[in-house]
Each structure stands twice: as C-alpha cells, then as structure tokens.
CSV table of C-alpha atoms in Angstrom, one decimal:
chain,number,residue,atom,x,y,z
D,9,UNK,CA,-34.4,91.7,-55.9
D,10,UNK,CA,-37.2,90.4,-53.1
D,11,UNK,CA,-36.5,86.8,-54.1
D,12,UNK,CA,-32.5,86.4,-53.3
D,13,UNK,CA,-31.1,86.2,-49.9
D,14,UNK,CA,-29.5,88.6,-48.3
D,15,UNK,CA,-26.9,89.3,-45.5
D,16,UNK,CA,-25.6,92.1,-43.6
D,17,UNK,CA,-22.6,93.1,-42.4
D,18,UNK,CA,-23.1,92.4,-38.9
D,19,UNK,CA,-24.0,88.6,-40.1
D,20,UNK,CA,-20.6,88.0,-42.1
D,21,UNK,CA,-18.8,90.2,-39.2
D,22,UNK,CA,-20.2,87.3,-37.0
D,23,UNK,CA,-19.0,84.2,-38.6
D,24,UNK,CA,-15.9,85.4,-39.9
D,25,UNK,CA,-14.8,85.8,-36.1
D,26,UNK,CA,-16.4,82.5,-35.6
D,27,UNK,CA,-14.6,80.3,-37.7
D,28,UNK,CA,-11.3,80.1,-36.4
D,29,UNK,CA,-12.6,79.0,-32.8
D,30,UNK,CA,-14.2,76.0,-34.2
D,31,UNK,CA,-11.1,74.3,-35.3
D,32,UNK,CA,-9.9,74.1,-31.5
D,33,UNK,CA,-12.8,72.7,-30.6
D,34,UNK,CA,-13.0,69.6,-33.4
D,35,UNK,CA,-9.3,68.7,-32.2
D,36,UNK,CA,-10.5,68.5,-28.8
D,37,UNK,CA,-13.4,66.8,-29.5
D,38,UNK,CA,-11.3,63.9,-31.8
D,39,UNK,CA,-8.6,63.5,-29.0
D,40,UNK,CA,-11.2,63.0,-26.1
D,41,UNK,CA,-12.8,60.7,-28.3
D,42,UNK,CA,-9.2,58.6,-29.0
D,43,UNK,CA,-8.5,58.9,-25.4
D,44,UNK,CA,-12.4,57.8,-24.4
D,45,UNK,CA,-11.4,54.8,-26.9
D,46,UNK,CA,-8.3,53.9,-25.2
D,47,UNK,CA,-9.3,54.2,-21.7
D,48,UNK,CA,-12.1,52.0,-22.7
D,49,UNK,CA,-10.0,49.4,-24.3
D,50,UNK,CA,-7.5,49.2,-21.7
D,51,UNK,CA,-10.7,48.5,-19.3
D,52,UNK,CA,-12.0,46.0,-21.3
D,53,UNK,CA,-8.5,44.2,-21.8
D,54,UNK,CA,-8.4,44.1,-17.8
D,55,UNK,CA,-11.5,42.7,-17.2
D,56,UNK,CA,-10.6,39.9,-19.5
D,57,UNK,CA,-7.8,39.3,-17.8
D,58,UNK,CA,-8.9,39.4,-14.4
D,59,UNK,CA,-11.4,37.2,-16.0
D,60,UNK,CA,-8.9,34.8,-17.2
D,61,UNK,CA,-6.9,34.5,-14.1
D,62,UNK,CA,-9.6,33.8,-12.2
D,63,UNK,CA,-11.0,30.9,-13.8
D,64,UNK,CA,-7.1,29.6,-14.1
D,65,UNK,CA,-7.1,30.0,-10.5
D,66,UNK,CA,-10.0,28.2,-9.9
D,67,UNK,CA,-9.5,25.3,-12.0
D,68,UNK,CA,-5.8,25.3,-10.6
D,69,UNK,CA,-8.3,25.0,-6.9
D,70,UNK,CA,-10.5,22.3,-8.0
D,71,UNK,CA,-7.6,20.3,-9.4
D,72,UNK,CA,-5.5,20.4,-6.6
D,73,UNK,CA,-6.7,18.2,-3.6
D,74,UNK,CA,-7.1,20.5,-0.3
D,75,UNK,CA,-5.7,16.9,1.6
D,76,UNK,CA,-2.7,14.6,0.1
D,77,UNK,CA,-4.7,11.6,-0.3
D,78,UNK,CA,-4.0,7.8,-0.2
D,79,UNK,CA,-3.9,7.5,-4.1
D,80,UNK,CA,-1.6,11.0,-4.6
D,81,UNK,CA,0.8,9.1,-2.4
D,82,UNK,CA,0.6,5.7,-4.2
D,83,UNK,CA,1.0,7.4,-7.3
D,84,UNK,CA,4.4,9.0,-5.9
D,85,UNK,CA,5.6,5.1,-4.8
D,86,UNK,CA,5.4,4.1,-8.1
D,87,UNK,CA,2.2,2.1,-7.8
D,88,UNK,CA,0.2,3.0,-10.6
D,89,UNK,CA,0.1,-0.1,-12.2
D,90,UNK,CA,-2.2,-1.6,-8.9
D,91,UNK,CA,-5.1,-2.0,-10.9
D,92,UNK,CA,-3.3,-3.9,-14.1
D,93,UNK,CA,-2.2,-6.4,-11.3
D,94,UNK,CA,-5.5,-6.8,-9.4
D,95,UNK,CA,-6.8,-7.6,-12.6
D,96,UNK,CA,-4.2,-10.3,-13.5
D,97,UNK,CA,-4.7,-11.7,-10.2
D,98,UNK,CA,-8.5,-11.6,-9.8
D,99,UNK,CA,-8.2,-14.0,-13.3
D,100,UNK,CA,-5.9,-16.6,-11.3
D,101,UNK,CA,-8.4,-16.1,-8.2
D,102,UNK,CA,-11.3,-17.6,-10.6
D,103,UNK,CA,-9.1,-20.1,-11.7
D,104,UNK,CA,-8.4,-21.0,-8.4
D,105,UNK,CA,-12.0,-21.2,-7.2
D,106,UNK,CA,-12.9,-23.1,-10.1
D,107,UNK,CA,-10.3,-25.9,-9.2
D,108,UNK,CA,-10.5,-25.6,-5.3
D,109,UNK,CA,-8.6,-23.9,-2.8
D,110,UNK,CA,-5.5,-25.2,-4.0
D,111,UNK,CA,-3.9,-24.7,-6.9
D,112,UNK,CA,-1.1,-27.4,-6.7
D,113,UNK,CA,-2.0,-31.0,-5.3
D,114,UNK,CA,-0.1,-31.5,-1.5
D,115,UNK,CA,2.0,-34.3,-3.4
D,116,UNK,CA,4.8,-34.0,-0.7
D,117,UNK,CA,2.8,-34.2,2.2
D,118,UNK,CA,0.3,-36.7,0.9
D,119,UNK,CA,3.5,-39.2,0.0
D,120,UNK,CA,5.0,-38.8,3.1
D,121,UNK,CA,2.1,-39.6,5.3
D,122,UNK,CA,-1.3,-41.0,4.9
D,123,UNK,CA,-2.5,-39.1,8.2
D,124,UNK,CA,-3.3,-35.9,8.2
D,125,UNK,CA,-1.5,-33.3,9.9
D,126,UNK,CA,-2.8,-31.6,13.5
D,127,UNK,CA,-0.3,-28.2,13.2
D,128,UNK,CA,2.7,-26.8,11.5
D,129,UNK,CA,4.4,-24.7,13.8
D,130,UNK,CA,6.6,-22.0,12.5
D,131,UNK,CA,8.7,-20.3,14.9
D,132,UNK,CA,10.3,-17.0,13.3
D,133,UNK,CA,13.9,-16.1,13.4
D,134,UNK,CA,16.3,-14.1,11.9
D,135,UNK,CA,20.2,-14.5,11.1
D,136,UNK,CA,21.4,-12.9,14.3
D,137,UNK,CA,18.8,-15.2,16.6
D,138,UNK,CA,21.3,-18.5,16.9
D,139,UNK,CA,21.3,-18.0,20.7
D,140,UNK,CA,17.5,-17.8,20.6
D,141,UNK,CA,17.1,-21.1,18.5
D,142,UNK,CA,19.8,-22.8,21.0
D,143,UNK,CA,17.8,-21.5,24.0
D,144,UNK,CA,14.6,-23.3,22.2
D,145,UNK,CA,15.9,-26.2,21.7
D,146,UNK,CA,16.5,-26.6,25.1
D,147,UNK,CA,13.3,-25.7,26.9
D,148,UNK,CA,9.8,-25.7,25.1
D,149,UNK,CA,10.8,-27.3,21.4
D,150,UNK,CA,12.1,-31.0,21.2
D,151,UNK,CA,15.2,-31.8,18.9
D,152,UNK,CA,16.6,-34.7,17.3
D,153,UNK,CA,14.9,-37.8,17.5
D,154,UNK,CA,11.8,-36.3,20.1
D,155,UNK,CA,11.2,-33.7,17.0
D,156,UNK,CA,10.7,-36.7,14.8
D,157,UNK,CA,8.8,-38.4,17.3
D,158,UNK,CA,6.5,-35.5,17.8
D,159,UNK,CA,5.8,-35.3,13.8
D,160,UNK,CA,4.5,-38.6,13.9
D,161,UNK,CA,2.1,-37.7,16.4
D,162,UNK,CA,0.9,-35.0,13.6
D,163,UNK,CA,3.0,-31.6,14.3
D,164,UNK,CA,6.0,-30.5,12.9
D,165,UNK,CA,7.6,-28.0,14.2
D,166,UNK,CA,10.2,-25.1,12.0
D,167,UNK,CA,12.2,-22.3,12.5
D,168,UNK,CA,11.1,-19.7,9.6
D,169,UNK,CA,13.3,-17.8,7.9
D,170,UNK,CA,13.8,-16.2,4.7
D,171,UNK,CA,17.1,-15.6,2.5
D,172,UNK,CA,20.0,-12.9,2.4
D,173,UNK,CA,19.3,-9.6,0.1
D,174,UNK,CA,22.5,-10.7,-1.0
D,175,UNK,CA,22.1,-14.6,-2.2
D,176,UNK,CA,24.7,-16.9,-1.0
D,177,UNK,CA,26.7,-14.7,1.4
D,178,UNK,CA,27.5,-15.6,4.7
D,179,UNK,CA,24.5,-15.5,6.2
D,180,UNK,CA,22.8,-17.6,4.1
D,181,UNK,CA,25.4,-20.2,4.6
D,182,UNK,CA,25.1,-20.4,8.0
D,183,UNK,CA,22.0,-20.8,8.2
D,184,UNK,CA,22.2,-23.6,5.4
D,185,UNK,CA,25.2,-24.8,8.0
D,186,UNK,CA,22.8,-24.9,10.8
D,187,UNK,CA,19.9,-26.3,9.4
D,188,UNK,CA,22.2,-29.9,8.3
D,189,UNK,CA,22.8,-30.2,11.4
D,190,UNK,CA,19.5,-29.6,13.5
D,191,UNK,CA,16.8,-30.6,10.6
D,192,UNK,CA,14.5,-27.9,12.0
D,193,UNK,CA,14.3,-24.7,9.2
D,194,UNK,CA,11.5,-24.0,7.0
D,195,UNK,CA,13.8,-21.7,4.6
D,196,UNK,CA,11.5,-19.7,2.8
D,197,UNK,CA,13.2,-19.3,-1.0
D,198,UNK,CA,11.2,-16.4,-2.3
D,199,UNK,CA,11.6,-14.2,1.0
D,200,UNK,CA,14.2,-11.2,1.6
D,201,UNK,CA,14.6,-12.2,5.4
D,202,UNK,CA,14.6,-8.1,6.8
D,203,UNK,CA,12.9,-6.3,9.7
D,204,UNK,CA,10.7,-4.3,7.0
D,205,UNK,CA,9.4,-7.2,5.1
D,206,UNK,CA,8.2,-9.0,8.5
D,207,UNK,CA,4.7,-8.4,7.4
D,208,UNK,CA,5.2,-10.2,3.6
D,209,UNK,CA,7.3,-13.3,5.9
D,210,UNK,CA,3.6,-13.9,7.5
D,211,UNK,CA,1.9,-14.3,3.8
D,212,UNK,CA,5.2,-16.1,2.6
D,213,UNK,CA,5.0,-18.6,5.5
D,214,UNK,CA,1.1,-19.8,5.5
D,215,UNK,CA,1.2,-19.7,1.8
D,216,UNK,CA,4.4,-22.1,1.5
D,217,UNK,CA,3.5,-23.8,4.4
D,218,UNK,CA,0.0,-25.2,3.4
D,219,UNK,CA,2.0,-26.3,0.1
D,220,UNK,CA,4.1,-28.3,1.4
D,221,UNK,CA,2.3,-29.8,4.5
D,222,UNK,CA,-1.5,-30.7,4.7
D,223,UNK,CA,-2.7,-30.2,7.9
D,224,UNK,CA,-5.5,-29.0,10.2
D,225,UNK,CA,-4.1,-25.6,11.8
D,226,UNK,CA,-1.1,-23.7,10.6
D,227,UNK,CA,0.9,-21.4,13.5
D,228,UNK,CA,2.9,-18.9,13.9
D,229,UNK,CA,4.7,-18.0,16.9
D,230,UNK,CA,7.7,-15.4,17.4
D,231,UNK,CA,10.6,-15.9,18.9
D,232,UNK,CA,10.1,-13.7,21.8
D,233,UNK,CA,8.0,-15.9,23.7
D,234,UNK,CA,7.7,-19.6,25.2
D,235,UNK,CA,5.1,-21.7,25.2
D,236,UNK,CA,3.3,-24.5,26.3
D,237,UNK,CA,3.6,-27.5,23.6
D,238,UNK,CA,1.0,-30.0,25.2
D,239,UNK,CA,-1.3,-27.5,26.0
D,240,UNK,CA,-1.4,-26.1,22.6
D,241,UNK,CA,-1.9,-29.9,21.1
D,242,UNK,CA,-4.6,-29.7,23.2
D,243,UNK,CA,-6.2,-27.0,22.2
D,244,UNK,CA,-5.8,-28.0,18.5
D,245,UNK,CA,-7.0,-31.6,19.2
D,246,UNK,CA,-10.2,-30.0,20.7
D,247,UNK,CA,-10.8,-28.0,17.7
D,248,UNK,CA,-9.9,-30.4,14.8
D,249,UNK,CA,-12.2,-30.5,12.1
D,250,UNK,CA,-13.5,-26.7,12.5
D,251,UNK,CA,-13.4,-25.1,9.4
D,252,UNK,CA,-12.6,-20.8,9.4
D,253,UNK,CA,-10.8,-20.8,12.8
D,254,UNK,CA,-8.3,-18.0,13.7
D,255,UNK,CA,-7.1,-18.1,16.6
D,256,UNK,CA,-5.1,-15.0,18.4
D,257,UNK,CA,-5.5,-10.9,18.8
D,258,UNK,CA,-7.2,-8.7,16.5
D,259,UNK,CA,-5.4,-5.1,16.2
D,260,UNK,CA,-6.7,-1.5,15.6
D,261,UNK,CA,-7.4,2.0,16.4
D,262,UNK,CA,-4.7,4.7,15.5
D,263,UNK,CA,-1.8,5.2,13.3
D,264,UNK,CA,1.2,6.9,15.2
D,265,UNK,CA,3.0,8.8,12.4
D,266,UNK,CA,5.0,10.7,14.1
D,267,UNK,CA,8.7,9.4,14.1
D,268,UNK,CA,10.2,9.5,18.0
D,269,UNK,CA,7.0,8.5,19.7
D,270,UNK,CA,6.1,5.5,21.1
D,271,UNK,CA,4.4,3.0,18.4
D,272,UNK,CA,5.6,4.7,15.4
D,273,UNK,CA,4.7,2.7,12.4
D,274,UNK,CA,7.0,3.8,9.6
D,275,UNK,CA,4.3,3.1,6.5
D,276,UNK,CA,2.1,5.0,8.4
D,277,UNK,CA,1.1,6.1,4.6
D,278,UNK,CA,-0.4,2.7,3.9
D,279,UNK,CA,-3.5,3.5,6.5
D,280,UNK,CA,-5.6,6.3,4.5
D,281,UNK,CA,-6.2,9.6,5.1
D,282,UNK,CA,-7.9,8.5,8.2
D,283,UNK,CA,-4.5,7.1,9.9
D,284,UNK,CA,-6.5,4.2,11.7
D,285,UNK,CA,-5.7,0.8,11.6
D,286,UNK,CA,-8.4,-1.8,10.3
D,287,UNK,CA,-9.1,-4.7,12.1
D,288,UNK,CA,-6.6,-7.3,11.5
D,289,UNK,CA,-4.3,-10.6,13.0
D,290,UNK,CA,-1.4,-9.1,14.6
D,291,UNK,CA,0.7,-10.8,18.1
D,292,UNK,CA,3.2,-13.0,18.8
D,293,UNK,CA,1.5,-16.3,18.3
D,294,UNK,CA,-1.7,-16.9,15.6
D,295,UNK,CA,-3.2,-20.1,14.4
D,296,UNK,CA,-5.3,-20.4,11.2
D,297,UNK,CA,-7.2,-23.4,9.8
D,298,UNK,CA,-6.4,-24.9,6.8
D,299,UNK,CA,-9.3,-23.0,4.3
D,300,UNK,CA,-8.0,-19.6,5.6
D,301,UNK,CA,-4.3,-20.6,4.9
D,302,UNK,CA,-5.0,-22.1,1.6
D,303,UNK,CA,-7.1,-18.4,0.9
D,304,UNK,CA,-4.2,-16.4,1.6
D,305,UNK,CA,-1.9,-19.0,-0.9
D,306,UNK,CA,-4.4,-18.6,-3.3
D,307,UNK,CA,-4.5,-14.3,-2.8
D,308,UNK,CA,-0.6,-14.6,-2.2
D,309,UNK,CA,0.0,-12.1,-5.6
D,310,UNK,CA,-2.7,-9.2,-4.2
D,311,UNK,CA,0.3,-7.0,-2.8
D,312,UNK,CA,0.2,-3.6,-1.7
D,313,UNK,CA,3.4,-1.2,-1.2
C-alpha cells in the first residue's frame, strides 16, 4: 500500500550494524561526565581551601604586630591592671586637689617649730656604706650638737635609707643601732632598700619628707659627692619663696638596651619602642621647692613597673 512506510533491506542492515557501536559511546560519555564532575569538584574544593587559608593568613598578619610594642611588653609583665590603678589614683588626686596639695596636715612639723624650715637635705645611703657615712660626718655634715644648731637655723640633714627585704634582720638592726647613737637617719619604712629600687626611693623620700617637715626646699644628695654646705644654704636663702623651682640636671637621649655596653639600662623596655629617655631630673644632687614635693606626694600612688 502506498500510505505505509517501507524500509529496504539495506536500511535494516545499516541499523543492525550501528546498534552495538552506540553502547560504548554512551559508557564513555557517562564516565567523561563523572570525571568532569570529579575534577570540577576538586578544583572548587581546592579554591575554597586556598581562599580560607589566605583569609586566615591575612587575619593572623593583621593581628600580629610587626614590632613588639610597649603595651605588649607591659602585658607580659602582668601590668594589665594599670588602667584600674590610674582610675583609682585619679579619684584620690581629685580629692587631694579639693583639699589643697597636702592630704594630711603637717602636725609634727608645726608642733616642733613655728618657723618654716629652709631645707630638708636627704643624703642617700645604703647598708654597706657605714664608712662613707662616717666620712660625711667628719667633713661637711655636722654631728651631735652642731647638727641640732644647724636645725635651729632651719636646715635638717638626714641619711636616707629604706628597710631590708628581710624585715628585722641584721641589716635593719645595725641601722637602728647606729641611728640610736647618731640620731641622723631618716628611715623610709615602706621602702625596700635595693639597687633596682633606687628610682622609687626618690619618690618615697620627697613624699615622706614633705609629710614630716614643712620646708621651703627638699634636697636629695648622693653619698658619692661632697657639698659646700654654707654655699648651698646661701643659694637656697636667695631663692626662698620661689614656687615650682627645680635645681639640678636634666637627662634625655637614647637608651642603651644592649647588655654589656656602657650606660646599659636594665629597664630599657619601660621607655617605649623608640628607646629614648623622656626629659627627666637626674644627677647626684637635686632640689625641689615645696609645691613640687607636694605634687610628688599627691601622685605617689601612680606607679609604673
């Protein structure tokens, strides 16, 4: 019939030959797709891993300082509570300013003398400096009755020393015994006498001296120098009544942080990343007027370790 499709023998033969060859092609195509998906997945996973590692590395670099800062060093030394101390001290400072420079009235000095002293001279000494003290007593520093007459002129001189790390040991007992004989010591009960504590000794001396004596000037003298006492008294008499006076040397410049070099600074890390001294009082002799000594007394609780 004309309307029905017909196929020839040649067409049927061609189809029968092509059917077996189409199965491997399908299998190959299937495995190709699987391989493509596997490779694409690995590449995507590797890209994600690289992105994650890059982000972690960048975050680590941003968080890690290039140079160890002073704040990091203070954290290492356990000074993280410094901010809390500063807040407490600021409250004390506000209270002190509202009451005047002195938080405690100088009852002892007012009762002992109606006239204001000219100067309180503190000669720094140590436990092993007995011979130096005897040398001073035999040279420019009066002893006995002469020391009392000097105080009548308005000048008090005392050897300044703290207490031993082992309170009440032979070092403390020797100083107490010597003081009973000479009566020329000013003992800082709250200060530990040690070489590394010398900066704190300055603070303790001025703070304690201004609470015990009402004077125009407060003088710190090291025990490795001699002074012209009458010349010093004349200088201070000439400057009597001068406020905010500092007489002495000022120090600044680079800090030597390499151990073994000249002028090595054991506490170099306290001076910041630039390793330079801020301008500050230094030297074997320094003189402060009363209001500066009072300022130290007010801020005595502000400490940096």
